Amino acid sequence: MRICIQGCQNGGMIDLQQTKMKINLSGMPLTSLVTLYSRAKISKEHASLFNDAKAVELVEQIDYCFSLLEKSGADFTLFANAARAMQLDKRVKAYIKEHPHVSVINLGAGFETEFYRVDNGIIRWYDLDLPELIEVRKQLLPETDRSTCIAKSFLDPSWCQDINTENGLFMIAGGLFRYFGETEVHQFFSLLADRFPGCEIVFEAESKSSIDVDGSCGAYGVGWNDDEPEKKDAMQAEYMKAFENAWKMFFPQVQKDMMIGALTTSTRPQSAKWDDFETWWDQLSAQEKGKAMSDFFFGFTCGCPLEDASEMTVWDNRITVVDQFPLFRGIPRDPSLSKSIRQFMDYTDEKGRIKIFHVRV
């Protein structure tokens, strides 16, 4: 713990009064701060839809310039993170209502605070993530007599020995699987079937169309069809503005170089300066723009896209589909939400680009 004296760059305020925790994360673990901030932001602005008081509290405790995330993330992508939490909460609450003593494990937990939102006072909860992230998590969210942290990769089968499944097991995985290939995800589900027959798991899945090179803009499928040019142009403009802010203020030089180096387009920007990037971008075809934005989406593309949960039954016949539904199903298109958020919700669900899968093994 330390006194926050650095503040934000570009004119941010410096706080000499409040004790905050300085954390340094990069790469995939950094996305945990993005999802944490998303939940806090939506909780403060749209509490009638979603309320994560613990996320708001954590954002206040962490010495990090969250305003960079505000500027570098389009509103609709931040809302999508909160929407995923809303849907997982509903599934966990429904399950523990029928199985009040069950053990629940959150895979790739990051700074997720679901335990505080769904706890019935009886369940046993486990949060699993990489050691460097769990080390920070335990300082911000100390373990309790019913909540335990496991500092391991979900691909390390030894975690199976660290949990008590006497009263059954329910699992959530959020957006974890998008960072891994089908082979790894397939092996993980076979492990579950071997070790925990009868357990259930809920997670987010992106469709193959989410990463298609179709002239839209981004691995989340942010865009509209050519027969809807006004909506498509508006969404693309907002996404690009957020990306510009991220490029100028959020991405370190080494990450910019890495992202440029990983481009699969026929040409690349002359340098990592935004002006050069923008000149290069304007010269790309619609197809290449789609390919570039897939390459640039946090440096990742979805490694295990799925159109339908039934595809998983081919991996292993012990997998049974309980349910699947669009990400924003049942979430009101509240007038307080921005137009771009409501458009994104409709577009994503209409095209089936992001879904929640619930399966039993």
Short mmCIF file of C-alpha atoms in Angstrom, two decimals:
data_model
loop_
_atom_site.label_atom_id
_atom_site.label_comp_id
_atom_site.label_asym_id
_atom_site.label_seq_id
_atom_site.Cartn_x
_atom_site.Cartn_y
_atom_site.Cartn_z
CA MET A 1 0.00 0.00 0.00
CA ARG A 2 1.21 3.54 -0.70
CA ILE A 3 0.16 7.15 -0.99
CA CYS A 4 -0.89 8.01 -4.54
CA ILE A 5 1.34 10.89 -5.59
CA GLN A 6 1.73 10.29 -9.32
CA GLY A 7 -1.82 10.88 -10.48
CA CYS A 8 -2.86 10.64 -14.13
CA GLN A 9 -0.92 12.00 -17.02
CA ASN A 10 -2.31 14.73 -19.20
CA GLY A 11 -3.55 16.97 -16.41
CA GLY A 12 -4.96 14.37 -14.04
CA MET A 13 -5.52 15.19 -10.38
CA ILE A 14 -3.00 14.17 -7.73
CA ASP A 15 -4.40 12.68 -4.53
CA LEU A 16 -2.23 13.18 -1.44
CA GLN A 17 -4.90 12.11 1.03
CA GLN A 18 -6.10 8.68 0.09
CA THR A 19 -4.00 5.54 0.48
CA LYS A 20 -4.14 3.51 -2.71
CA MET A 21 -2.53 0.38 -4.04
CA LYS A 22 -0.15 0.61 -6.97
CA ILE A 23 -0.36 -2.38 -9.31
CA ASN A 24 1.48 -3.13 -12.52
CA LEU A 25 -0.13 -5.49 -15.00
CA SER A 26 0.34 -5.95 -18.73
CA GLY A 27 -0.88 -8.22 -21.49
CA MET A 28 -3.84 -10.48 -20.73
CA PRO A 29 -3.91 -9.74 -16.94
CA LEU A 30 -4.47 -6.06 -17.79
CA THR A 31 -7.90 -6.95 -19.16
CA SER A 32 -8.94 -7.62 -15.54
CA LEU A 33 -8.69 -3.90 -14.87
CA VAL A 34 -10.77 -3.19 -17.96
CA THR A 35 -13.59 -5.48 -16.85
CA LEU A 36 -13.39 -4.17 -13.27
CA TYR A 37 -13.68 -0.59 -14.48
CA SER A 38 -16.53 -1.53 -16.81
CA ARG A 39 -18.58 -2.93 -13.93
CA ALA A 40 -17.85 0.07 -11.74
CA LYS A 41 -18.75 2.56 -14.47
CA ILE A 42 -22.05 0.88 -15.34
CA SER A 43 -22.89 0.52 -11.65
CA LYS A 44 -22.43 4.25 -11.09
CA GLU A 45 -24.24 5.34 -14.24
CA HIS A 46 -26.97 2.68 -14.55
CA ALA A 47 -27.50 1.28 -11.06
CA SER A 48 -31.07 0.24 -11.91
CA LEU A 49 -29.65 -2.23 -14.43
CA PHE A 50 -26.56 -3.41 -12.55
CA ASN A 51 -25.04 -2.66 -9.18
CA ASP A 52 -21.56 -3.85 -8.22
CA ALA A 53 -20.72 -1.83 -5.12
CA LYS A 54 -17.53 -3.80 -4.52
CA ALA A 55 -16.22 -2.94 -8.01
CA VAL A 56 -16.84 0.75 -7.34
CA GLU A 57 -14.97 0.40 -4.06
CA LEU A 58 -11.99 -1.34 -5.70
CA VAL A 59 -11.62 1.31 -8.40
CA GLU A 60 -11.30 3.86 -5.61
CA GLN A 61 -8.62 1.76 -3.89
CA ILE A 62 -6.37 1.15 -6.90
CA ASP A 63 -3.69 3.62 -7.97
CA TYR A 64 -4.33 3.48 -11.69
CA CYS A 65 -5.39 6.13 -14.17
CA PHE A 66 -8.76 4.65 -15.05
CA SER A 67 -9.56 7.71 -17.15
CA LEU A 68 -7.31 6.12 -19.78
CA LEU A 69 -9.68 3.15 -19.92
CA GLU A 70 -12.62 5.54 -20.18
CA LYS A 71 -11.08 7.22 -23.22
CA SER A 72 -9.73 4.08 -24.83
CA GLY A 73 -12.84 1.95 -24.56
CA ALA A 74 -16.01 2.53 -26.56
CA ASP A 75 -19.13 2.74 -24.39
CA PHE A 76 -20.64 -0.35 -25.94
CA THR A 77 -17.61 -2.55 -25.22
CA LEU A 78 -17.55 -1.42 -21.59
CA PHE A 79 -21.28 -2.16 -21.30
CA ALA A 80 -20.76 -5.60 -22.82
CA ASN A 81 -18.41 -6.49 -19.96
CA ALA A 82 -21.04 -5.52 -17.41
CA ALA A 83 -23.76 -7.35 -19.36
CA ARG A 84 -21.75 -10.56 -19.18
CA ALA A 85 -21.54 -10.17 -15.40
CA MET A 86 -25.32 -9.60 -15.24
CA GLN A 87 -26.01 -12.83 -17.12
CA LEU A 88 -23.54 -14.92 -15.12
CA ASP A 89 -25.01 -13.56 -11.88
CA LYS A 90 -28.49 -14.70 -12.93
CA ARG A 91 -27.25 -18.20 -13.70
CA VAL A 92 -25.30 -18.56 -10.46
CA LYS A 93 -28.20 -17.26 -8.36
CA ALA A 94 -30.62 -19.66 -10.04
CA TYR A 95 -28.30 -22.61 -9.47
CA ILE A 96 -27.52 -21.89 -5.82
CA LYS A 97 -31.22 -21.40 -5.14
CA GLU A 98 -31.63 -25.10 -5.98
CA HIS A 99 -28.23 -26.13 -4.55
CA PRO A 100 -27.53 -23.74 -1.63
CA HIS A 101 -24.41 -25.55 -0.37
CA VAL A 102 -22.69 -25.94 -3.75
CA SER A 103 -19.08 -24.99 -4.45
CA VAL A 104 -18.62 -22.35 -7.15
CA ILE A 105 -15.34 -21.69 -8.96
CA ASN A 106 -14.66 -18.64 -11.11
CA LEU A 107 -12.05 -19.48 -13.74
CA GLY A 108 -9.89 -16.54 -14.82
CA ALA A 109 -11.38 -14.53 -11.96
CA GLY A 110 -9.16 -11.45 -12.24
CA PHE A 111 -10.77 -8.77 -10.07
CA GLU A 112 -14.26 -10.18 -10.47
CA THR A 113 -16.47 -9.54 -7.43
CA GLU A 114 -19.32 -11.91 -8.17
CA PHE A 115 -19.06 -13.64 -4.81
CA TYR A 116 -20.17 -10.40 -3.14
CA ARG A 117 -23.12 -10.06 -5.51
CA VAL A 118 -24.53 -13.58 -5.29
CA ASP A 119 -23.44 -14.96 -1.88
CA ASN A 120 -26.23 -16.73 -0.01
CA GLY A 121 -24.18 -17.06 3.18
CA ILE A 122 -23.61 -20.79 2.66
CA ILE A 123 -21.84 -21.44 -0.66
CA ARG A 124 -18.13 -22.24 -0.94
CA TRP A 125 -16.41 -19.96 -3.47
CA TYR A 126 -13.09 -20.26 -5.34
CA ASP A 127 -11.39 -17.64 -7.53
CA LEU A 128 -8.73 -19.06 -9.86
CA ASP A 129 -6.23 -17.08 -11.91
CA LEU A 130 -2.54 -16.75 -12.73
CA PRO A 131 -0.20 -16.36 -9.72
CA GLU A 132 0.80 -12.74 -10.46
CA LEU A 133 -2.83 -11.68 -10.57
CA ILE A 134 -3.93 -13.69 -7.55
CA GLU A 135 -1.14 -12.08 -5.53
CA VAL A 136 -2.70 -8.67 -6.16
CA ARG A 137 -6.26 -9.93 -5.79
CA LYS A 138 -5.62 -11.31 -2.29
CA GLN A 139 -4.46 -7.88 -1.14
CA LEU A 140 -7.54 -6.16 -2.52
CA LEU A 141 -10.04 -8.93 -1.80
CA PRO A 142 -8.76 -11.00 1.15
CA GLU A 143 -9.86 -14.59 1.42
CA THR A 144 -12.60 -15.49 3.88
CA ASP A 145 -13.72 -18.70 5.55
CA ARG A 146 -15.85 -19.42 2.45
CA SER A 147 -13.88 -17.79 -0.37
CA THR A 148 -10.47 -19.04 -1.47
CA CYS A 149 -8.00 -17.97 -4.16
CA ILE A 150 -6.18 -20.51 -6.32
CA ALA A 151 -3.01 -19.23 -8.00
CA LYS A 152 -2.92 -21.51 -11.04
CA SER A 153 -3.80 -21.61 -14.70
CA PHE A 154 -7.10 -23.33 -15.47
CA LEU A 155 -5.04 -25.55 -17.80
CA ASP A 156 -3.05 -26.89 -14.81
CA PRO A 157 -5.07 -29.96 -13.76
CA SER A 158 -3.69 -29.82 -10.22
CA TRP A 159 -6.29 -27.17 -9.30
CA CYS A 160 -8.85 -29.96 -9.27
CA GLN A 161 -7.31 -31.12 -5.99
CA ASP A 162 -7.70 -27.70 -4.39
CA ILE A 163 -11.49 -27.55 -4.24
CA ASN A 164 -14.17 -29.19 -2.13
CA THR A 165 -16.90 -30.67 -4.33
CA GLU A 166 -18.73 -32.62 -1.63
CA ASN A 167 -21.90 -30.61 -2.34
CA GLY A 168 -21.48 -30.36 -6.10
CA LEU A 169 -19.70 -27.93 -8.39
CA PHE A 170 -20.83 -24.99 -10.52
CA MET A 171 -18.36 -23.06 -12.66
CA ILE A 172 -18.20 -19.72 -14.45
CA ALA A 173 -15.58 -18.69 -16.98
CA GLY A 174 -16.64 -15.28 -18.31
CA GLY A 175 -14.64 -14.43 -21.43
CA LEU A 176 -11.71 -16.68 -20.54
CA PHE A 177 -11.86 -19.14 -23.42
CA ARG A 178 -11.47 -16.52 -26.16
CA TYR A 179 -7.76 -16.34 -25.31
CA PHE A 180 -7.14 -20.04 -25.96
CA GLY A 181 -7.37 -22.39 -28.92
CA GLU A 182 -9.97 -25.08 -29.49
CA THR A 183 -7.54 -27.86 -28.58
CA GLU A 184 -6.86 -26.35 -25.15
CA VAL A 185 -10.53 -25.65 -24.46
CA HIS A 186 -11.49 -29.13 -25.66
CA GLN A 187 -8.94 -30.72 -23.31
CA PHE A 188 -10.24 -28.62 -20.42
CA PHE A 189 -13.82 -29.85 -20.89
CA SER A 190 -12.63 -33.44 -21.11
CA LEU A 191 -10.82 -32.85 -17.82
CA LEU A 192 -14.06 -31.64 -16.25
CA ALA A 193 -15.93 -34.69 -17.50
CA ASP A 194 -13.24 -36.97 -16.08
CA ARG A 195 -12.89 -35.28 -12.70
CA PHE A 196 -16.27 -33.68 -12.00
CA PRO A 197 -19.03 -35.58 -13.82
CA GLY A 198 -22.33 -33.75 -13.45
CA CYS A 199 -20.84 -30.31 -12.88
CA GLU A 200 -22.20 -27.32 -14.81
CA ILE A 201 -20.41 -24.35 -16.32
CA VAL A 202 -21.55 -21.02 -17.79
CA PHE A 203 -19.34 -18.90 -20.03
CA GLU A 204 -19.31 -16.35 -22.82
CA ALA A 205 -18.74 -17.54 -26.38
CA GLU A 206 -18.07 -15.56 -29.54
CA SER A 207 -19.31 -16.76 -32.90
CA LYS A 208 -17.09 -17.31 -35.92
CA SER A 209 -18.69 -14.27 -37.52
CA SER A 210 -17.21 -12.14 -34.72
CA ILE A 211 -13.78 -12.57 -36.23
CA ASP A 212 -14.71 -12.73 -39.89
CA VAL A 213 -12.95 -10.21 -42.10
CA ASP A 214 -16.09 -8.52 -43.36
CA GLY A 215 -15.26 -4.83 -43.31
CA SER A 216 -16.78 -4.26 -39.89
CA CYS A 217 -14.47 -3.08 -37.17
CA GLY A 218 -13.28 -5.34 -34.45
CA ALA A 219 -13.18 -8.83 -33.05
CA TYR A 220 -16.40 -8.16 -31.15
CA GLY A 221 -18.12 -7.63 -34.48
CA VAL A 222 -18.60 -3.90 -33.93
CA GLY A 223 -20.26 -2.77 -37.12
CA TRP A 224 -23.30 -3.16 -39.29
CA ASN A 225 -23.98 -4.62 -42.71
CA ASP A 226 -23.47 -2.61 -45.87
CA ASP A 227 -27.25 -2.21 -46.20
CA GLU A 228 -27.20 -0.27 -42.90
CA PRO A 229 -24.52 2.34 -43.73
CA GLU A 230 -25.51 4.99 -41.19
CA LYS A 231 -25.40 2.60 -38.25
CA LYS A 232 -22.22 0.99 -39.53
CA ASP A 233 -20.43 4.33 -40.00
CA ALA A 234 -21.53 5.63 -36.57
CA MET A 235 -20.33 2.52 -34.73
CA GLN A 236 -17.07 2.41 -36.64
CA ALA A 237 -16.40 6.11 -35.95
CA GLU A 238 -16.92 5.63 -32.20
CA TYR A 239 -14.72 2.56 -32.13
CA MET A 240 -11.95 4.31 -34.04
CA LYS A 241 -12.07 7.33 -31.73
CA ALA A 242 -11.65 5.07 -28.73
CA PHE A 243 -8.84 3.24 -30.50
CA GLU A 244 -7.10 6.56 -31.25
CA ASN A 245 -7.25 7.52 -27.57
CA ALA A 246 -5.90 4.13 -26.58
CA TRP A 247 -3.07 4.41 -29.11
CA LYS A 248 -2.03 7.87 -27.91
CA MET A 249 -2.42 7.44 -24.16
CA PHE A 250 -2.80 3.80 -23.19
CA PHE A 251 -0.61 1.50 -25.28
CA PRO A 252 3.10 1.53 -24.38
CA GLN A 253 5.57 1.81 -27.25
CA VAL A 254 6.59 -1.83 -27.01
CA GLN A 255 2.95 -2.90 -27.40
CA LYS A 256 2.44 -0.62 -30.40
CA ASP A 257 5.49 -2.12 -32.08
CA MET A 258 4.25 -5.63 -31.29
CA MET A 259 0.78 -4.92 -32.67
CA ILE A 260 2.16 -3.41 -35.87
CA GLY A 261 4.54 -6.32 -36.26
CA ALA A 262 1.67 -8.81 -35.94
CA LEU A 263 -0.46 -7.21 -38.67
CA THR A 264 -1.65 -9.61 -41.35
CA THR A 265 -2.55 -6.85 -43.82
CA SER A 266 -0.46 -6.41 -46.99
CA THR A 267 0.94 -3.08 -45.70
CA ARG A 268 1.81 -1.57 -42.34
CA PRO A 269 2.03 1.97 -40.90
CA GLN A 270 5.38 3.68 -41.53
CA SER A 271 5.78 4.26 -37.80
CA ALA A 272 3.90 3.95 -34.52
CA LYS A 273 2.87 7.63 -34.61
CA TRP A 274 -0.89 8.07 -34.82
CA ASP A 275 -0.65 10.34 -37.90
CA ASP A 276 1.17 7.60 -39.79
CA PHE A 277 -1.32 5.02 -38.56
CA GLU A 278 -4.27 7.17 -39.67
CA THR A 279 -2.75 7.76 -43.13
CA TRP A 280 -2.21 4.03 -43.52
CA TRP A 281 -5.72 3.23 -42.31
CA ASP A 282 -7.40 5.55 -44.81
CA GLN A 283 -5.70 3.71 -47.65
CA LEU A 284 -6.98 0.26 -46.65
CA SER A 285 -9.86 -1.51 -48.32
CA ALA A 286 -12.93 -2.39 -46.24
CA GLN A 287 -11.74 -5.99 -46.09
CA GLU A 288 -8.29 -5.01 -44.85
CA LYS A 289 -9.78 -2.68 -42.26
CA GLY A 290 -11.76 -5.58 -40.85
CA LYS A 291 -8.63 -7.73 -40.80
CA ALA A 292 -6.58 -4.96 -39.14
CA MET A 293 -9.12 -4.31 -36.40
CA SER A 294 -9.30 -8.02 -35.63
CA ASP A 295 -5.50 -7.98 -35.29
CA PHE A 296 -5.61 -4.90 -33.06
CA PHE A 297 -8.39 -5.85 -30.66
CA PHE A 298 -6.28 -5.87 -27.46
CA GLY A 299 -3.71 -7.79 -29.45
CA PHE A 300 -5.94 -10.87 -29.45
CA THR A 301 -8.48 -12.57 -31.66
CA CYS A 302 -10.91 -15.17 -30.38
CA GLY A 303 -9.07 -18.47 -30.31
CA CYS A 304 -12.10 -20.71 -29.91
CA PRO A 305 -15.14 -19.25 -31.70
CA LEU A 306 -18.39 -21.22 -31.48
CA GLU A 307 -21.62 -20.70 -33.40
CA ASP A 308 -23.71 -23.08 -31.35
CA ALA A 309 -23.19 -24.90 -28.05
CA SER A 310 -24.05 -28.19 -29.74
CA GLU A 311 -20.64 -28.03 -31.45
CA MET A 312 -19.12 -28.90 -28.08
CA THR A 313 -20.91 -32.24 -27.98
CA VAL A 314 -18.70 -33.33 -30.88
CA TRP A 315 -15.64 -32.74 -28.70
CA ASP A 316 -16.93 -35.07 -26.00
CA ASN A 317 -20.27 -36.91 -25.88
CA ARG A 318 -20.40 -36.36 -22.12
CA ILE A 319 -21.13 -32.65 -22.70
CA THR A 320 -24.83 -31.74 -22.56
CA VAL A 321 -26.22 -28.35 -23.54
CA VAL A 322 -28.37 -26.84 -20.79
CA ASP A 323 -29.04 -23.49 -22.46
CA GLN A 324 -27.61 -20.84 -24.76
CA PHE A 325 -28.81 -17.32 -25.44
CA PRO A 326 -27.66 -13.95 -26.84
CA LEU A 327 -25.50 -11.84 -24.54
CA PHE A 328 -28.05 -9.07 -24.06
CA ARG A 329 -31.19 -11.22 -23.72
CA GLY A 330 -33.46 -9.86 -21.01
CA ILE A 331 -31.41 -6.70 -20.47
CA PRO A 332 -33.62 -3.63 -21.05
CA ARG A 333 -32.69 -1.22 -23.84
CA ASP A 334 -33.06 1.51 -21.26
CA PRO A 335 -33.39 5.07 -22.67
CA SER A 336 -30.60 6.16 -20.31
CA LEU A 337 -28.17 4.04 -22.32
CA SER A 338 -26.46 5.79 -25.21
CA LYS A 339 -27.67 5.19 -28.73
CA SER A 340 -24.46 3.38 -29.63
CA ILE A 341 -24.91 0.97 -26.70
CA ARG A 342 -28.48 0.18 -27.66
CA GLN A 343 -27.49 -0.29 -31.30
CA PHE A 344 -24.67 -2.60 -30.28
CA MET A 345 -27.01 -4.65 -28.08
CA ASP A 346 -29.49 -5.09 -30.93
CA TYR A 347 -26.84 -5.80 -33.54
CA THR A 348 -24.95 -8.32 -31.42
CA ASP A 349 -28.08 -10.27 -30.51
CA GLU A 350 -29.60 -10.13 -33.99
CA LYS A 351 -26.44 -11.52 -35.56
CA GLY A 352 -25.76 -13.99 -32.74
CA ARG A 353 -22.18 -12.77 -32.40
CA ILE A 354 -21.80 -13.14 -28.64
CA LYS A 355 -23.72 -15.70 -26.57
CA ILE A 356 -23.85 -17.19 -23.12
CA PHE A 357 -23.43 -20.98 -23.07
CA HIS A 358 -24.55 -23.17 -20.18
CA VAL A 359 -23.47 -26.81 -20.36
CA ARG A 360 -23.27 -29.86 -18.12
CA VAL A 361 -20.47 -32.43 -18.31
#
